Amino acid sequence: MTTVADATDIFSDRLRLAVIGAGLGSGPHFKSLHDLNHEAEVVWVHARDAARLAAAQVPHGATKTTRLEDILEDPSVQAVLVLTPPNTHLALVQRLAQAGKHLLVEKPLEIDLTRAQSLVQVCEKPGVKLAVMLQHRLRPAAIRLRALLNAGDLGQLVSASASVRWWRPQSYYDEPGRGTLARDGGGVLMTQAIHTLDLLLSYTGLPTRVMGLASTSPVHSMEGEDCACALLHYANGAMATVQATTAAYPGFPERIELNGTLGSASLEAGVLQAAFMNGQTLSIGSQQDSGGGADPMAFDHAAHRTILQDFIGAVRQGREPAVSGRSALAAQQVIEAIMTSAQSGRPVDLGQTSAAPARSACAPGCR
């Protein structure tokens, strides 16, 4: 039987957190923090928009504030979740890291690679932990695929593909700032496909060369791209294709395919299927929605919870988060190369000298 004293001991060791941002994307974070209330206590929730903050359903016990200083000046706050638009991340992280707060940032890190690199460096200098909400990496089927790669079960990478055929109605892009370069850093690549591209790169490593095409289709009126395709070349001769769009009605599950010298595997919306040349096959996982249709929030928050739980553990244990800020730079590097290639009509050399390995090329800090 648990006594009141026992319960007090359990909750006294909780990590004290603050959350910055209470917009559309905060829902799965707040749900996850509710599930993890035995591990973390949300002390503050901050937003500049007082009306939005007042309407937000924040975790029990959290104090709402429009003053960022309340978080910066509270020495009991050990970590902060930054859930604001991408173009605000660097300035916020600079102040929070200087105050010694560990950080989990919603994807993408920032609106371009230079700012994203600066953000990572800002956290590394004082030694604060930096995690990124790229939750596809910690889905159960994605972890199992990484184990296959680490064991060499697929052999050497021959080819790969990533496909994100999602749908967003025009009303989605009519929201101020959405799909713009100034606020979001672009369109489908930075906001939607970055999850699948990040997962692909965590398996294959960075390519040596990127060729890209990008455009805005007649389906949408927006500044950023809603269609993009790319060809990724690897030093060992392997190649990968990337397709991304938010103009594919009504929206379809995202898919990754890896083809190796010993077998092939596909990962589609939480389901892993693999076939090996020794005759064995594998099928695990269950179909998971990821917000690929008209409702961008139509997905379960379990993967968010896993990222948050790992982040809490990283802060407590003094280790790197599973999805670290530095490992998240790969996706932004490739996205920038795709867009640069699309604008110039020429391939972009990333200067990677190592061949795409037979095993998972997971960057330090990822799993």
Coordinates of C-alpha atoms in Angstrom, one line a residue:
M1 CA 0.0 0.0 0.0
T2 CA 1.4 3.4 -1.0
T3 CA 1.3 6.0 1.8
V4 CA 1.1 9.8 1.5
A5 CA 4.8 9.9 2.4
D6 CA 5.7 7.4 -0.3
A7 CA 3.8 9.4 -2.9
T8 CA 5.6 12.6 -1.8
D9 CA 9.0 10.9 -2.2
I10 CA 8.0 9.7 -5.7
F11 CA 7.0 13.2 -6.9
S12 CA 9.8 15.1 -5.1
D13 CA 12.4 13.8 -7.6
R14 CA 10.5 15.1 -10.7
L15 CA 12.3 17.2 -13.2
R16 CA 11.0 20.8 -13.1
L17 CA 10.0 21.9 -16.6
A18 CA 8.7 25.0 -18.4
V19 CA 7.0 25.1 -21.8
I20 CA 7.2 28.0 -24.2
G21 CA 4.4 28.0 -26.8
A22 CA 0.8 27.1 -26.5
G23 CA -0.3 26.9 -30.1
L24 CA -1.6 24.1 -32.3
G25 CA 1.5 21.9 -31.9
S26 CA 1.5 22.0 -28.1
G27 CA -1.3 19.4 -27.7
P28 CA 0.8 16.2 -28.0
H29 CA 3.4 17.6 -25.8
F30 CA 0.9 18.5 -23.0
K31 CA -0.7 15.0 -23.3
S32 CA 2.7 13.4 -23.0
L33 CA 3.7 15.5 -20.0
H34 CA 0.4 14.5 -18.4
D35 CA 1.4 10.8 -18.9
L36 CA 4.8 11.5 -17.5
N37 CA 3.7 13.5 -14.4
H38 CA 5.5 11.1 -12.2
E39 CA 8.8 12.0 -13.9
A40 CA 8.4 15.7 -14.7
E41 CA 6.5 18.7 -13.2
V42 CA 5.5 21.5 -15.5
V43 CA 6.0 24.7 -13.5
W44 CA 5.4 27.4 -16.2
V45 CA 3.7 27.7 -19.5
H46 CA 4.6 30.8 -21.4
A47 CA 3.1 32.4 -24.5
R48 CA 3.2 36.0 -25.8
D49 CA -0.5 35.8 -26.9
A50 CA -2.5 36.3 -23.7
A51 CA -5.7 35.2 -25.3
R52 CA -4.3 32.0 -26.7
L53 CA -2.5 31.3 -23.4
A54 CA -5.8 31.8 -21.5
A55 CA -7.6 29.2 -23.7
A56 CA -4.8 26.6 -23.6
Q57 CA -5.4 23.4 -21.7
V58 CA -2.0 23.2 -19.9
P59 CA -0.7 20.5 -17.5
H60 CA -2.2 20.5 -14.0
G61 CA -0.3 22.7 -11.6
A62 CA 1.4 24.8 -14.3
T63 CA 1.3 28.6 -14.0
K64 CA 0.5 30.5 -17.2
T65 CA 2.7 33.6 -17.9
T66 CA 3.3 36.1 -20.7
R67 CA 6.7 37.0 -19.1
L68 CA 9.6 34.9 -20.4
E69 CA 11.6 36.3 -17.5
D70 CA 9.5 34.2 -15.1
I71 CA 11.2 31.1 -16.6
L72 CA 14.7 32.6 -17.0
E73 CA 14.7 33.8 -13.4
D74 CA 13.4 30.7 -11.8
P75 CA 16.4 28.6 -10.6
S76 CA 14.2 25.6 -10.0
V77 CA 13.4 25.2 -13.7
Q78 CA 15.9 22.6 -15.0
A79 CA 14.6 22.2 -18.6
V80 CA 12.4 24.0 -21.1
L81 CA 10.4 22.8 -24.1
V82 CA 10.4 25.4 -27.0
L83 CA 7.3 24.9 -29.1
T84 CA 7.2 28.3 -30.9
P85 CA 7.6 28.9 -34.6
P86 CA 11.0 28.0 -36.1
N87 CA 12.2 31.6 -36.6
T88 CA 12.0 32.3 -32.9
H89 CA 14.1 29.3 -31.8
L90 CA 17.6 30.7 -31.9
A91 CA 16.9 33.9 -29.9
L92 CA 15.0 31.9 -27.2
V93 CA 17.6 29.2 -27.0
Q94 CA 20.4 31.7 -26.6
R95 CA 18.7 33.2 -23.5
L96 CA 17.6 29.9 -22.1
A97 CA 21.0 28.1 -22.5
Q98 CA 22.8 31.1 -20.9
A99 CA 20.5 30.6 -18.0
G100 CA 21.6 26.9 -17.8
K101 CA 18.3 25.4 -18.9
H102 CA 18.3 22.1 -20.8
L103 CA 16.3 22.3 -24.0
L104 CA 13.9 20.3 -26.1
V105 CA 13.0 22.1 -29.3
E106 CA 10.2 21.4 -31.7
K107 CA 11.4 20.6 -35.3
P108 CA 13.0 22.1 -37.3
L109 CA 15.8 23.5 -35.3
E110 CA 15.6 26.8 -37.1
I111 CA 14.7 28.3 -40.5
D112 CA 18.0 27.6 -42.2
L113 CA 21.2 25.6 -41.7
T114 CA 23.4 28.5 -40.5
R115 CA 20.9 29.4 -37.8
A116 CA 20.4 25.8 -36.8
Q117 CA 24.2 25.3 -36.5
S118 CA 24.4 28.4 -34.3
L119 CA 21.6 27.0 -32.1
V120 CA 23.4 23.8 -31.6
Q121 CA 26.6 25.6 -30.7
V122 CA 24.9 27.9 -28.3
C123 CA 23.8 24.8 -26.3
E124 CA 27.1 22.9 -26.6
K125 CA 29.2 25.8 -25.2
P126 CA 27.6 25.9 -21.7
G127 CA 27.0 22.1 -21.8
V128 CA 23.2 22.1 -21.7
K129 CA 21.4 19.2 -23.3
L130 CA 19.6 19.8 -26.6
A131 CA 16.9 17.4 -27.9
V132 CA 14.7 17.8 -31.0
M133 CA 11.1 16.6 -31.5
L134 CA 11.8 14.3 -34.5
Q135 CA 9.7 11.5 -33.0
H136 CA 9.6 9.1 -35.9
R137 CA 13.1 7.8 -34.9
L138 CA 11.7 6.3 -31.7
R139 CA 8.7 4.5 -33.0
P140 CA 9.0 0.8 -32.2
A141 CA 9.2 -0.3 -35.9
A142 CA 11.8 2.3 -36.6
I143 CA 13.9 1.1 -33.7
R144 CA 13.6 -2.5 -34.9
L145 CA 14.7 -1.5 -38.4
R146 CA 17.8 0.2 -36.9
A147 CA 18.6 -3.0 -35.1
L148 CA 18.5 -4.9 -38.4
L149 CA 20.9 -2.5 -39.9
N150 CA 23.2 -2.5 -36.9
A151 CA 23.3 -6.3 -37.1
G152 CA 24.2 -6.1 -40.8
D153 CA 21.1 -8.2 -41.7
L154 CA 20.4 -6.2 -44.9
G155 CA 24.0 -6.1 -46.0
Q156 CA 25.5 -3.1 -47.8
L157 CA 23.1 -0.3 -48.8
V158 CA 22.3 -0.4 -52.6
S159 CA 19.4 2.0 -52.8
A160 CA 16.7 3.7 -50.7
S161 CA 13.7 5.9 -51.0
A162 CA 11.6 8.2 -48.8
S163 CA 8.1 9.2 -49.9
V164 CA 5.8 11.7 -48.1
R165 CA 2.5 12.1 -50.0
W166 CA 0.5 14.2 -47.7
W167 CA -2.4 16.6 -48.0
R168 CA -3.1 20.1 -46.7
P169 CA -6.1 22.2 -47.7
Q170 CA -5.5 25.8 -48.7
S171 CA -7.0 26.9 -45.3
Y172 CA -4.0 25.4 -43.6
Y173 CA -1.7 27.8 -45.5
D174 CA -4.0 30.7 -45.0
E175 CA -2.9 30.9 -41.4
P176 CA -0.5 33.9 -41.1
G177 CA 3.1 32.9 -41.5
R178 CA 2.5 29.3 -42.4
G179 CA 4.6 28.0 -45.3
T180 CA 6.6 31.2 -45.5
L181 CA 10.4 31.5 -45.6
A182 CA 10.6 34.1 -42.9
R183 CA 8.7 32.1 -40.2
D184 CA 8.9 28.4 -41.2
G185 CA 12.0 28.4 -43.5
G186 CA 10.0 26.9 -46.4
G187 CA 7.2 24.5 -47.1
V188 CA 6.7 20.8 -47.2
L189 CA 10.4 19.8 -46.7
M190 CA 10.9 21.8 -43.5
T191 CA 7.5 21.4 -42.0
Q192 CA 6.2 17.9 -43.0
A193 CA 8.8 15.8 -44.8
I194 CA 11.6 16.6 -42.3
H195 CA 10.4 13.7 -40.1
T196 CA 10.8 11.1 -42.7
L197 CA 13.9 12.5 -44.2
D198 CA 15.5 12.7 -40.8
L199 CA 14.7 9.0 -40.2
L200 CA 16.1 8.0 -43.6
L201 CA 19.3 9.8 -43.0
S202 CA 19.6 8.2 -39.5
Y203 CA 19.8 4.9 -41.4
T204 CA 21.9 5.9 -44.4
G205 CA 24.1 8.7 -43.2
L206 CA 24.7 11.8 -45.2
P207 CA 25.0 11.6 -49.0
T208 CA 28.0 13.0 -51.0
R209 CA 25.8 14.8 -53.5
V210 CA 22.3 16.0 -53.8
M211 CA 20.2 16.9 -56.8
G212 CA 16.8 18.5 -56.2
L213 CA 13.7 20.0 -57.7
A214 CA 11.0 22.0 -55.9
S215 CA 8.0 24.0 -56.8
T216 CA 4.6 25.3 -55.6
S217 CA 1.8 23.5 -57.3
P218 CA -1.5 25.0 -58.6
V219 CA -3.2 23.3 -55.6
H220 CA -1.9 25.9 -53.1
S221 CA -1.2 29.6 -52.9
M222 CA 1.8 29.9 -50.6
E223 CA 5.4 31.1 -50.6
G224 CA 7.2 27.9 -49.8
E225 CA 7.3 24.7 -51.9
D226 CA 4.5 22.1 -51.7
C227 CA 6.2 19.6 -54.0
A228 CA 9.9 18.5 -53.9
C229 CA 11.9 15.6 -55.3
A230 CA 15.6 14.8 -54.8
L231 CA 18.3 12.3 -55.8
L232 CA 20.9 11.5 -53.1
H233 CA 24.2 10.0 -54.1
Y234 CA 26.5 8.1 -51.7
A235 CA 30.2 7.5 -51.9
N236 CA 29.9 3.8 -52.3
G237 CA 27.6 4.1 -55.3
A238 CA 24.3 3.8 -53.5
M239 CA 21.5 6.2 -54.3
A240 CA 18.3 7.3 -52.7
T241 CA 15.2 9.2 -53.9
V242 CA 13.1 11.6 -51.9
Q243 CA 9.5 12.6 -52.8
A244 CA 7.6 15.1 -50.7
T245 CA 4.3 16.9 -51.2
T246 CA 1.3 18.3 -49.4
A247 CA -0.8 18.3 -52.6
A248 CA -1.6 14.6 -52.7
Y249 CA -5.3 14.4 -51.7
P250 CA -6.5 12.9 -49.3
G251 CA -3.0 12.1 -47.9
F252 CA -1.2 8.8 -47.7
P253 CA 1.1 7.1 -45.2
E254 CA 4.8 8.1 -45.4
R255 CA 7.1 5.3 -46.5
I256 CA 10.9 4.5 -46.4
E257 CA 12.5 1.7 -48.4
L258 CA 16.0 0.3 -47.9
N259 CA 17.5 -2.2 -50.4
G260 CA 20.7 -4.0 -49.5
T261 CA 22.9 -6.8 -50.7
L262 CA 21.3 -9.2 -48.3
G263 CA 17.7 -8.1 -48.3
S264 CA 15.2 -5.2 -48.4
A265 CA 13.0 -3.5 -45.8
S266 CA 10.1 -1.0 -45.9
L267 CA 8.8 1.1 -43.1
E268 CA 5.3 2.6 -43.7
A269 CA 3.5 4.5 -41.0
G270 CA 4.7 2.4 -38.1
V271 CA 4.8 -1.0 -39.9
L272 CA 8.1 -2.7 -40.7
Q273 CA 8.3 -5.4 -43.4
A274 CA 11.6 -7.1 -44.4
A275 CA 12.6 -9.9 -46.8
F276 CA 16.0 -11.5 -46.7
M277 CA 17.9 -13.5 -49.3
N278 CA 18.1 -16.5 -46.9
G279 CA 14.3 -16.9 -47.3
Q280 CA 13.3 -15.3 -44.0
T281 CA 10.7 -12.5 -43.7
L282 CA 9.7 -10.1 -41.0
S283 CA 6.6 -8.1 -40.4
I284 CA 6.0 -6.1 -37.2
G285 CA 4.3 -3.0 -35.9
S286 CA 0.9 -1.5 -36.4
Q287 CA -0.5 1.3 -38.7
Q288 CA 0.0 4.7 -37.1
D289 CA -1.5 7.9 -38.3
S290 CA 1.0 10.8 -38.5
G291 CA -1.2 13.7 -39.5
G292 CA -0.8 13.2 -43.3
G293 CA -4.3 14.4 -44.1
A294 CA -6.4 17.6 -43.7
D295 CA -6.1 17.4 -39.9
P296 CA -2.4 17.9 -39.1
M297 CA -2.9 16.8 -35.5
A298 CA -4.6 13.4 -36.3
F299 CA -2.0 11.2 -34.7
D300 CA -1.3 9.5 -31.4
H301 CA 1.1 11.2 -29.0
A302 CA 3.0 8.0 -28.0
A303 CA 6.1 8.8 -30.0
H304 CA 6.1 12.4 -28.5
R305 CA 6.0 10.8 -25.1
T306 CA 8.9 8.5 -25.9
I307 CA 11.1 11.5 -27.0
L308 CA 10.1 13.5 -23.9
Q309 CA 10.8 10.6 -21.6
D310 CA 14.2 10.0 -23.1
F311 CA 14.9 13.8 -22.8
I312 CA 14.1 13.7 -19.1
G313 CA 16.4 10.7 -18.7
A314 CA 19.2 12.4 -20.6
V315 CA 19.0 15.5 -18.2
R316 CA 19.0 13.3 -15.1
Q317 CA 21.7 11.0 -16.3
G318 CA 24.0 13.6 -17.9
R319 CA 23.9 11.8 -21.3
E320 CA 23.1 12.9 -24.9
P321 CA 19.4 12.7 -25.8
A322 CA 18.4 10.0 -28.3
V323 CA 17.6 12.7 -30.9
S324 CA 20.2 15.3 -30.2
G325 CA 20.4 18.7 -31.7
R326 CA 23.6 17.9 -33.6
S327 CA 22.2 14.7 -35.1
A328 CA 19.2 16.8 -36.3
L329 CA 21.4 19.0 -38.4
A330 CA 21.7 16.3 -41.1
A331 CA 18.1 16.7 -42.3
Q332 CA 18.5 20.5 -42.4
Q333 CA 21.7 20.1 -44.4
V334 CA 20.1 17.9 -47.0
I335 CA 16.9 20.1 -47.2
E336 CA 19.1 23.2 -47.8
A337 CA 21.0 21.2 -50.5
I338 CA 17.8 20.2 -52.2
M339 CA 16.5 23.8 -52.3
T340 CA 19.9 25.2 -53.5
S341 CA 20.0 22.6 -56.2
A342 CA 16.4 23.3 -57.2
Q343 CA 17.2 27.0 -57.6
S344 CA 20.5 26.6 -59.4
G345 CA 19.7 23.6 -61.5
R346 CA 23.0 22.0 -60.5
P347 CA 23.9 19.2 -58.0
V348 CA 25.2 20.2 -54.6
D349 CA 28.3 18.5 -53.2
L350 CA 28.1 17.9 -49.5
G351 CA 31.7 16.9 -49.2
Q352 CA 31.2 13.7 -47.4
T353 CA 34.1 11.3 -47.9
S354 CA 32.8 8.2 -46.2
A355 CA 30.8 5.6 -48.1
A356 CA 27.2 4.8 -47.0
P357 CA 27.8 1.9 -44.6
A358 CA 26.3 -1.5 -44.5
R359 CA 25.2 -0.8 -41.0
S360 CA 23.1 2.0 -39.6
A361 CA 24.9 5.4 -39.9
C362 CA 23.1 6.7 -36.9
A363 CA 24.7 10.0 -35.7
P364 CA 26.0 10.2 -32.2
G365 CA 23.2 10.5 -29.7
C366 CA 20.5 8.8 -31.8
R367 CA 19.3 5.2 -31.6

